[in-house]
mmCIF file of C-alpha atoms in Angstrom:
data_model
loop_
_atom_site.group_PDB
_atom_site.id
_atom_site.type_symbol
_atom_site.label_atom_id
_atom_site.label_comp_id
_atom_site.label_asym_id
_atom_site.label_seq_id
_atom_site.Cartn_x
_atom_site.Cartn_y
_atom_site.Cartn_z
ATOM 1 C CA MET G 243 -30.820 6.363 -20.338
ATOM 2 C CA LYS G 244 -34.310 4.123 -19.627
ATOM 3 C CA ILE G 245 -36.735 2.659 -17.317
ATOM 4 C CA SER G 246 -34.494 -0.450 -16.300
ATOM 5 C CA ALA G 247 -37.069 -1.199 -13.418
ATOM 6 C CA LEU G 248 -40.397 -0.333 -11.382
ATOM 7 C CA TYR G 249 -41.218 -0.835 -7.314
ATOM 8 C CA HIS G 250 -44.564 0.040 -5.687
ATOM 9 C CA PHE G 251 -44.617 0.479 -2.049
ATOM 10 C CA PRO G 252 -48.688 -0.320 -0.795
ATOM 11 C CA VAL G 253 -48.492 0.767 2.584
ATOM 12 C CA LYS G 254 -45.724 2.934 3.774
ATOM 13 C CA SER G 255 -42.834 0.840 5.535
ATOM 14 C CA MET G 256 -43.961 -2.649 5.143
ATOM 15 C CA GLN G 257 -42.831 -4.361 2.114
ATOM 16 C CA GLY G 258 -43.416 -3.541 -1.398
ATOM 17 C CA HIS G 259 -42.990 -5.550 -4.807
ATOM 18 C CA LYS G 260 -41.618 -5.204 -8.479
ATOM 19 C CA CYS G 261 -43.506 -4.217 -11.843
ATOM 20 C CA LYS G 262 -43.854 -4.175 -15.023
ATOM 21 C CA SER G 263 -46.058 -0.316 -15.180
ATOM 22 C CA LEU G 264 -47.026 2.120 -12.884
ATOM 23 C CA PRO G 265 -50.016 3.903 -13.460
ATOM 24 C CA LEU G 266 -49.834 7.327 -12.625
ATOM 25 C CA ASP G 267 -51.854 9.994 -10.717
ATOM 26 C CA LYS G 268 -52.090 13.326 -8.390
ATOM 27 C CA PHE G 269 -50.399 11.498 -5.150
ATOM 28 C CA GLY G 270 -48.078 9.687 -7.615
ATOM 29 C CA ALA G 271 -47.894 6.465 -8.383
ATOM 30 C CA VAL G 272 -51.960 4.394 -8.534
ATOM 31 C CA ASN G 273 -51.715 2.886 -4.875
ATOM 32 C CA ASP G 274 -47.839 3.318 -3.265
ATOM 33 C CA ARG G 275 -48.503 4.456 0.189
ATOM 34 C CA ARG G 276 -51.807 5.181 0.109
ATOM 35 C CA TRP G 277 -52.236 2.815 3.165
ATOM 36 C CA MET G 278 -50.654 3.830 6.722
ATOM 37 C CA LEU G 279 -50.114 1.911 10.528
ATOM 38 C CA VAL G 280 -50.389 5.162 12.895
ATOM 39 C CA ASP G 281 -50.450 4.536 16.867
ATOM 40 C CA ALA G 282 -53.235 5.355 19.993
ATOM 41 C CA ASP G 283 -52.494 9.278 19.326
ATOM 42 C CA ASN G 284 -52.661 8.697 15.370
ATOM 43 C CA GLN G 285 -49.267 9.328 14.572
ATOM 44 C CA PHE G 286 -47.651 7.540 11.667
ATOM 45 C CA ILE G 287 -45.643 5.013 12.026
ATOM 46 C CA SER G 288 -42.447 3.296 9.790
ATOM 47 C CA GLN G 289 -39.974 0.950 10.799
ATOM 48 C CA ARG G 290 -37.676 3.620 12.403
ATOM 49 C CA ARG G 291 -40.235 2.216 14.847
ATOM 50 C CA LEU G 292 -41.339 -1.015 14.642
ATOM 51 C CA ARG G 293 -38.895 -2.832 12.380
ATOM 52 C CA SER G 294 -40.855 -6.047 12.411
ATOM 53 C CA MET G 295 -42.892 -3.801 9.239
ATOM 54 C CA ALA G 296 -40.664 -5.073 6.655
ATOM 55 C CA GLN G 297 -41.505 -8.834 7.278
ATOM 56 C CA LEU G 298 -44.935 -7.747 6.284
ATOM 57 C CA LYS G 299 -45.871 -7.848 1.792
ATOM 58 C CA ALA G 300 -48.670 -5.505 1.285
ATOM 59 C CA THR G 301 -50.065 -5.728 -2.462
ATOM 60 C CA ALA G 302 -52.690 -3.887 -3.992
ATOM 61 C CA ALA G 303 -55.232 -6.227 -4.188
ATOM 62 C CA LYS G 304 -59.178 -6.228 -6.250
ATOM 63 C CA GLU G 305 -61.415 -5.047 -3.795
ATOM 64 C CA GLY G 306 -58.588 -3.297 -0.902
ATOM 65 C CA LEU G 307 -55.630 -4.796 -0.223
ATOM 66 C CA ARG G 308 -53.412 -7.753 0.602
ATOM 67 C CA LEU G 309 -51.703 -8.222 3.728
ATOM 68 C CA GLU G 310 -49.666 -11.476 4.232
ATOM 69 C CA ASN G 311 -46.735 -12.428 6.830
ATOM 70 C CA ALA G 312 -43.787 -14.825 6.803
ATOM 71 C CA GLU G 313 -45.146 -17.332 7.277
ATOM 72 C CA GLY G 314 -47.501 -17.604 4.408
ATOM 73 C CA GLU G 315 -50.294 -16.283 6.571
ATOM 74 C CA ARG G 316 -53.046 -13.296 5.151
ATOM 75 C CA ILE G 317 -55.383 -10.898 5.454
ATOM 76 C CA GLU G 318 -57.626 -9.316 3.176
ATOM 77 C CA ILE G 319 -58.378 -5.740 3.200
ATOM 78 C CA HIS G 320 -61.743 -4.042 1.635
ATOM 79 C CA GLN G 321 -60.639 -0.461 0.809
ATOM 80 C CA PRO G 322 -62.750 2.132 3.765
ATOM 81 C CA GLY G 323 -65.891 3.655 1.885
ATOM 82 C CA SER G 324 -66.797 6.813 2.256
ATOM 83 C CA ASP G 325 -68.961 4.819 6.165
ATOM 84 C CA ALA G 326 -65.310 4.137 7.293
ATOM 85 C CA GLU G 327 -64.389 6.389 10.432
ATOM 86 C CA LEU G 328 -62.635 9.694 10.042
ATOM 87 C CA ARG G 329 -59.353 9.990 11.666
ATOM 88 C CA THR G 330 -56.865 13.169 11.444
ATOM 89 C CA VAL G 331 -53.895 11.598 11.331
ATOM 90 C CA ARG G 332 -50.279 13.348 12.057
ATOM 91 C CA VAL G 333 -47.661 12.453 8.706
ATOM 92 C CA TRP G 334 -44.589 14.570 9.501
ATOM 93 C CA GLN G 335 -45.919 17.684 9.921
ATOM 94 C CA ASP G 336 -48.655 17.296 7.996
ATOM 95 C CA ASP G 337 -52.364 16.547 9.828
ATOM 96 C CA VAL G 338 -54.199 15.203 7.232
ATOM 97 C CA THR G 339 -58.061 12.695 7.014
ATOM 98 C CA ALA G 340 -57.419 9.428 6.443
ATOM 99 C CA ARG G 341 -60.299 6.823 6.480
ATOM 100 C CA ASP G 342 -59.939 3.630 9.148
ATOM 101 C CA ALA G 343 -60.208 0.169 8.094
ATOM 102 C CA GLY G 344 -61.637 -1.077 10.741
ATOM 103 C CA ASP G 345 -61.151 -3.543 13.668
ATOM 104 C CA ALA G 346 -60.541 -6.907 11.738
ATOM 105 C CA ALA G 347 -57.676 -4.967 10.698
ATOM 106 C CA ALA G 348 -56.217 -3.191 13.142
ATOM 107 C CA HIS G 349 -56.483 -6.513 15.519
ATOM 108 C CA TRP G 350 -54.569 -8.807 13.026
ATOM 109 C CA LEU G 351 -51.822 -6.568 12.352
ATOM 110 C CA SER G 352 -51.454 -5.755 16.483
ATOM 111 C CA GLU G 353 -51.047 -9.386 16.696
ATOM 112 C CA GLN G 354 -48.167 -9.564 13.834
ATOM 113 C CA LEU G 355 -46.290 -6.578 15.163
ATOM 114 C CA GLN G 356 -47.013 -7.176 18.661
ATOM 115 C CA THR G 357 -48.517 -3.569 19.533
ATOM 116 C CA PRO G 358 -51.169 -1.747 19.200
ATOM 117 C CA VAL G 359 -51.684 -0.261 15.249
ATOM 118 C CA ARG G 360 -54.667 1.437 13.464
ATOM 119 C CA LEU G 361 -54.809 0.537 10.010
ATOM 120 C CA VAL G 362 -55.235 3.798 7.738
ATOM 121 C CA ALA G 363 -56.677 4.725 3.510
ATOM 122 C CA MET G 364 -56.216 7.413 1.928
ATOM 123 C CA GLY G 365 -60.429 7.899 0.778
ATOM 124 C CA GLU G 366 -61.869 10.510 -2.055
ATOM 125 C CA GLU G 367 -61.558 13.503 1.064
ATOM 126 C CA PHE G 368 -57.877 12.898 1.121
ATOM 127 C CA SER G 369 -55.779 16.422 0.248
ATOM 128 C CA ARG G 370 -52.098 16.681 1.542
ATOM 129 C CA PRO G 371 -50.791 18.974 -0.562
ATOM 130 C CA LEU G 372 -47.037 20.084 -0.969
ATOM 131 C CA GLN G 373 -44.869 23.166 0.016
ATOM 132 C CA ALA G 374 -45.049 26.456 -1.898
ATOM 133 C CA PRO G 375 -44.156 27.175 -4.356
ATOM 134 C CA ARG G 376 -46.160 23.276 -5.330
ATOM 135 C CA ALA G 377 -48.836 23.773 -3.108
ATOM 136 C CA ASP G 378 -50.935 23.121 -6.087
ATOM 137 C CA ARG G 379 -49.720 19.897 -6.316
ATOM 138 C CA GLN G 380 -50.722 16.640 -3.394
ATOM 139 C CA VAL G 381 -48.537 13.685 -2.196
ATOM 140 C CA GLY G 382 -50.084 10.734 -0.142
ATOM 141 C CA PHE G 383 -48.629 9.156 2.580
ATOM 142 C CA ALA G 384 -44.523 9.264 1.035
ATOM 143 C CA ASP G 385 -42.166 11.019 3.394
ATOM 144 C CA GLY G 386 -42.088 14.286 1.106
ATOM 145 C CA ALA G 387 -42.762 13.510 -2.607
ATOM 146 C CA PRO G 388 -45.209 12.506 -4.831
ATOM 147 C CA LEU G 389 -41.951 9.574 -6.798
ATOM 148 C CA LEU G 390 -38.167 9.161 -5.930
ATOM 149 C CA VAL G 391 -35.945 7.941 -9.155
ATOM 150 C CA ILE G 392 -32.844 6.197 -8.310
ATOM 151 C CA GLY G 393 -29.908 5.740 -10.555
ATOM 152 C CA GLN G 394 -28.458 1.538 -11.067
ATOM 153 C CA ALA G 395 -25.415 2.923 -11.599
ATOM 154 C CA SER G 396 -25.678 4.670 -8.011
ATOM 155 C CA LEU G 397 -25.938 1.196 -6.271
ATOM 156 C CA ASP G 398 -23.885 -0.271 -8.556
ATOM 157 C CA ASP G 399 -21.106 2.304 -7.251
ATOM 158 C CA LEU G 400 -22.563 1.289 -3.929
ATOM 159 C CA ASN G 401 -22.540 -2.187 -4.335
ATOM 160 C CA SER G 402 -19.042 -2.458 -5.693
ATOM 161 C CA ARG G 403 -17.269 -1.367 -2.286
ATOM 162 C CA LEU G 404 -19.635 -3.926 0.418
ATOM 163 C CA THR G 405 -18.114 -7.047 0.582
ATOM 164 C CA GLU G 406 -22.113 -8.180 0.417
ATOM 165 C CA PRO G 407 -24.193 -6.223 -2.130
ATOM 166 C CA VAL G 408 -27.245 -4.933 -1.304
ATOM 167 C CA SER G 409 -31.081 -4.518 -3.131
ATOM 168 C CA MET G 410 -32.223 -1.940 -4.163
ATOM 169 C CA LEU G 411 -35.667 -2.555 -2.312
ATOM 170 C CA ARG G 412 -33.768 -1.315 1.092
ATOM 171 C CA PHE G 413 -33.858 2.364 -0.624
ATOM 172 C CA ARG G 414 -37.590 1.629 -1.695
ATOM 173 C CA PRO G 415 -37.391 4.225 -4.962
ATOM 174 C CA ASN G 416 -40.614 4.025 -7.335
ATOM 175 C CA LEU G 417 -38.650 4.648 -10.610
ATOM 176 C CA VAL G 418 -34.687 3.192 -11.033
ATOM 177 C CA VAL G 419 -33.365 4.611 -14.333
ATOM 178 C CA SER G 420 -30.066 2.748 -15.815
ATOM 179 C CA GLY G 421 -27.664 4.194 -18.276
ATOM 180 C CA SER G 422 -26.710 7.427 -15.944
ATOM 181 C CA LEU G 423 -23.368 7.829 -14.011
ATOM 182 C CA PRO G 424 -23.264 6.848 -10.901
ATOM 183 C CA PHE G 425 -24.818 9.390 -9.240
ATOM 184 C CA ALA G 426 -25.765 11.852 -11.604
ATOM 185 C CA GLU G 427 -28.964 12.285 -10.418
ATOM 186 C CA ASP G 428 -27.854 14.520 -7.810
ATOM 187 C CA ASN G 429 -27.447 17.492 -10.811
ATOM 188 C CA TRP G 430 -30.870 16.799 -12.470
ATOM 189 C CA LYS G 431 -32.872 19.664 -12.569
ATOM 190 C CA THR G 432 -35.802 17.458 -14.963
ATOM 191 C CA ILE G 433 -36.757 14.105 -16.088
ATOM 192 C CA THR G 434 -39.107 13.386 -19.017
ATOM 193 C CA ILE G 435 -40.311 10.013 -18.909
ATOM 194 C CA HIS G 436 -41.278 9.202 -22.929
ATOM 195 C CA THR G 437 -44.611 7.191 -21.945
ATOM 196 C CA TYR G 438 -47.484 5.365 -24.240
ATOM 197 C CA ASP G 439 -49.430 8.071 -23.293
ATOM 198 C CA GLY G 440 -46.651 10.583 -24.588
ATOM 199 C CA PRO G 441 -43.791 12.121 -22.799
ATOM 200 C CA LEU G 442 -43.903 12.754 -18.689
ATOM 201 C CA VAL G 443 -42.193 15.939 -16.962
ATOM 202 C CA PHE G 444 -40.878 16.147 -13.278
ATOM 203 C CA ASP G 445 -39.340 18.185 -11.237
ATOM 204 C CA CYS G 446 -36.087 16.785 -9.485
ATOM 205 C CA THR G 447 -36.690 19.318 -6.272
ATOM 206 C CA HIS G 448 -34.871 17.491 -4.240
ATOM 207 C CA PRO G 449 -32.091 14.873 -3.333
ATOM 208 C CA CYS G 450 -33.141 12.252 -0.995
ATOM 209 C CA ALA G 451 -31.305 12.438 2.342
ATOM 210 C CA ARG G 452 -31.977 8.385 4.045
ATOM 211 C CA CYS G 453 -32.336 7.887 7.735
ATOM 212 C CA ALA G 454 -32.111 4.383 9.427
ATOM 213 C CA ILE G 455 -34.503 2.525 6.944
ATOM 214 C CA PRO G 456 -31.311 0.877 4.554
ATOM 215 C CA GLY G 457 -30.188 -0.135 7.256
ATOM 216 C CA LEU G 458 -32.557 -2.511 7.603
ATOM 217 C CA HIS G 459 -33.538 -5.789 6.225
ATOM 218 C CA PRO G 460 -35.792 -5.284 3.569
ATOM 219 C CA PHE G 461 -37.513 -9.185 4.359
ATOM 220 C CA THR G 462 -36.149 -8.911 8.043
ATOM 221 C CA GLY G 463 -36.373 -5.546 9.505
ATOM 222 C CA ARG G 464 -32.541 -6.750 10.927
ATOM 223 C CA VAL G 465 -30.049 -3.874 12.109
ATOM 224 C CA GLN G 466 -27.468 -4.067 9.638
ATOM 225 C CA LYS G 467 -23.607 -1.986 10.100
ATOM 226 C CA GLU G 468 -23.992 -1.762 5.354
ATOM 227 C CA PRO G 469 -24.732 0.094 3.636
ATOM 228 C CA LEU G 470 -25.400 3.255 6.099
ATOM 229 C CA ARG G 471 -21.907 2.763 7.118
ATOM 230 C CA THR G 472 -19.786 3.006 3.207
ATOM 231 C CA LEU G 473 -22.363 5.254 2.334
ATOM 232 C CA ALA G 474 -21.497 7.271 5.277
ATOM 233 C CA SER G 475 -17.639 7.275 3.634
ATOM 234 C CA TYR G 476 -18.921 9.464 1.167
ATOM 235 C CA ARG G 477 -21.956 10.286 0.288
ATOM 236 C CA ARG G 478 -22.268 12.521 3.791
ATOM 237 C CA TRP G 479 -22.588 15.802 2.644
ATOM 238 C CA GLU G 480 -22.413 19.448 4.742
ATOM 239 C CA ASP G 481 -25.313 18.974 6.957
ATOM 240 C CA GLY G 482 -24.557 16.087 7.811
ATOM 241 C CA GLN G 483 -26.996 13.908 6.082
ATOM 242 C CA ILE G 484 -26.429 11.048 3.931
ATOM 243 C CA TYR G 485 -28.322 11.324 0.620
ATOM 244 C CA PHE G 486 -29.339 8.580 -2.451
ATOM 245 C CA GLY G 487 -31.508 9.463 -5.085
ATOM 246 C CA MET G 488 -33.726 12.439 -6.016
ATOM 247 C CA ASN G 489 -37.760 13.505 -5.089
ATOM 248 C CA LEU G 490 -39.524 13.808 -8.150
ATOM 249 C CA THR G 491 -42.455 15.951 -8.901
ATOM 250 C CA PRO G 492 -44.757 16.663 -11.806
ATOM 251 C CA THR G 493 -44.434 19.920 -13.400
ATOM 252 C CA GLU G 494 -47.484 21.716 -13.735
ATOM 253 C CA THR G 495 -48.424 21.005 -17.502
ATOM 254 C CA THR G 496 -47.730 16.860 -16.440
ATOM 255 C CA ALA G 497 -50.082 17.111 -12.603
ATOM 256 C CA ALA G 498 -53.179 18.839 -14.890
ATOM 257 C CA LEU G 499 -52.001 15.514 -17.296
ATOM 258 C CA LEU G 500 -52.470 13.222 -13.853
ATOM 259 C CA CYS G 501 -55.483 14.715 -13.141
ATOM 260 C CA GLY G 502 -57.465 13.988 -16.300
ATOM 261 C CA GLN G 503 -59.356 10.944 -17.044
ATOM 262 C CA ASN G 504 -57.229 9.014 -18.914
ATOM 263 C CA PRO G 505 -54.244 9.589 -16.162
ATOM 264 C CA PRO G 506 -50.420 8.167 -18.203
ATOM 265 C CA THR G 507 -49.227 4.833 -17.696
ATOM 266 C CA ILE G 508 -44.547 4.091 -17.275
ATOM 267 C CA HIS G 509 -43.735 1.349 -18.116
ATOM 268 C CA LEU G 510 -40.147 -0.620 -17.977
ATOM 269 C CA ASN G 511 -37.777 0.416 -20.572
ATOM 270 C CA ASP G 512 -39.697 3.559 -21.079
ATOM 271 C CA LYS G 513 -37.068 6.002 -22.273
ATOM 272 C CA VAL G 514 -35.268 9.063 -20.449
ATOM 273 C CA ALA G 515 -33.896 12.536 -20.627
ATOM 274 C CA VAL G 516 -32.712 14.823 -18.581
ATOM 275 C CA SER G 517 -31.735 17.903 -17.453
#
């Protein structure tokens, strides 16, 4: 098995993109889901609430973030510094401290989305521990785990049942693994990625329960019946949830490497082993 695709999503719930390498740190992939939109109550906003977020492309830039709409209009946003406004924002059940990205970013985004929003970013003071027994490890603005992996065979299996195939972007993983059987990731306990920097081991903590976002076109936000209708026919488990993909958290040893001065990087074609 090997890493066959890598994805990067700088702003939670906006468009992401493929990449050839994925540097890591203690929060997951560097610059992945490090920015987020919030409303007037400082609650996080996603495509579940604003489908038009799918029309905005986010790219990590040298000094911060680049946002671009479907017409090619763009804005460059600097990483908020230590003098930027602190906000206590909520991501699901977690209240965390983030830095406001400023009025220019808020104005541009509010116009694009036709509703008042603020853009916030993780600063040096950011902390969002995982739940026990992994409370010594951290996650950024991602829903519940530092990384998400999906087997390419799982998407291939789904597409074989659809009239029109869908892309992996529907499911917003960081890592795609080829060479496994469809949905083999359901039963993985650990995954080891053999990088140039040495092996990285991750616990497969819990399968990824799917909300409505895979039913939205990844570039327009338009609601579509597929692929959720087909997934529901064979991927709905006893708890009523639809599952697709596996959440990953670094083991204690790997977490220590990610906190070091030279954190490792995952590359395309890195070999993968599972247990």
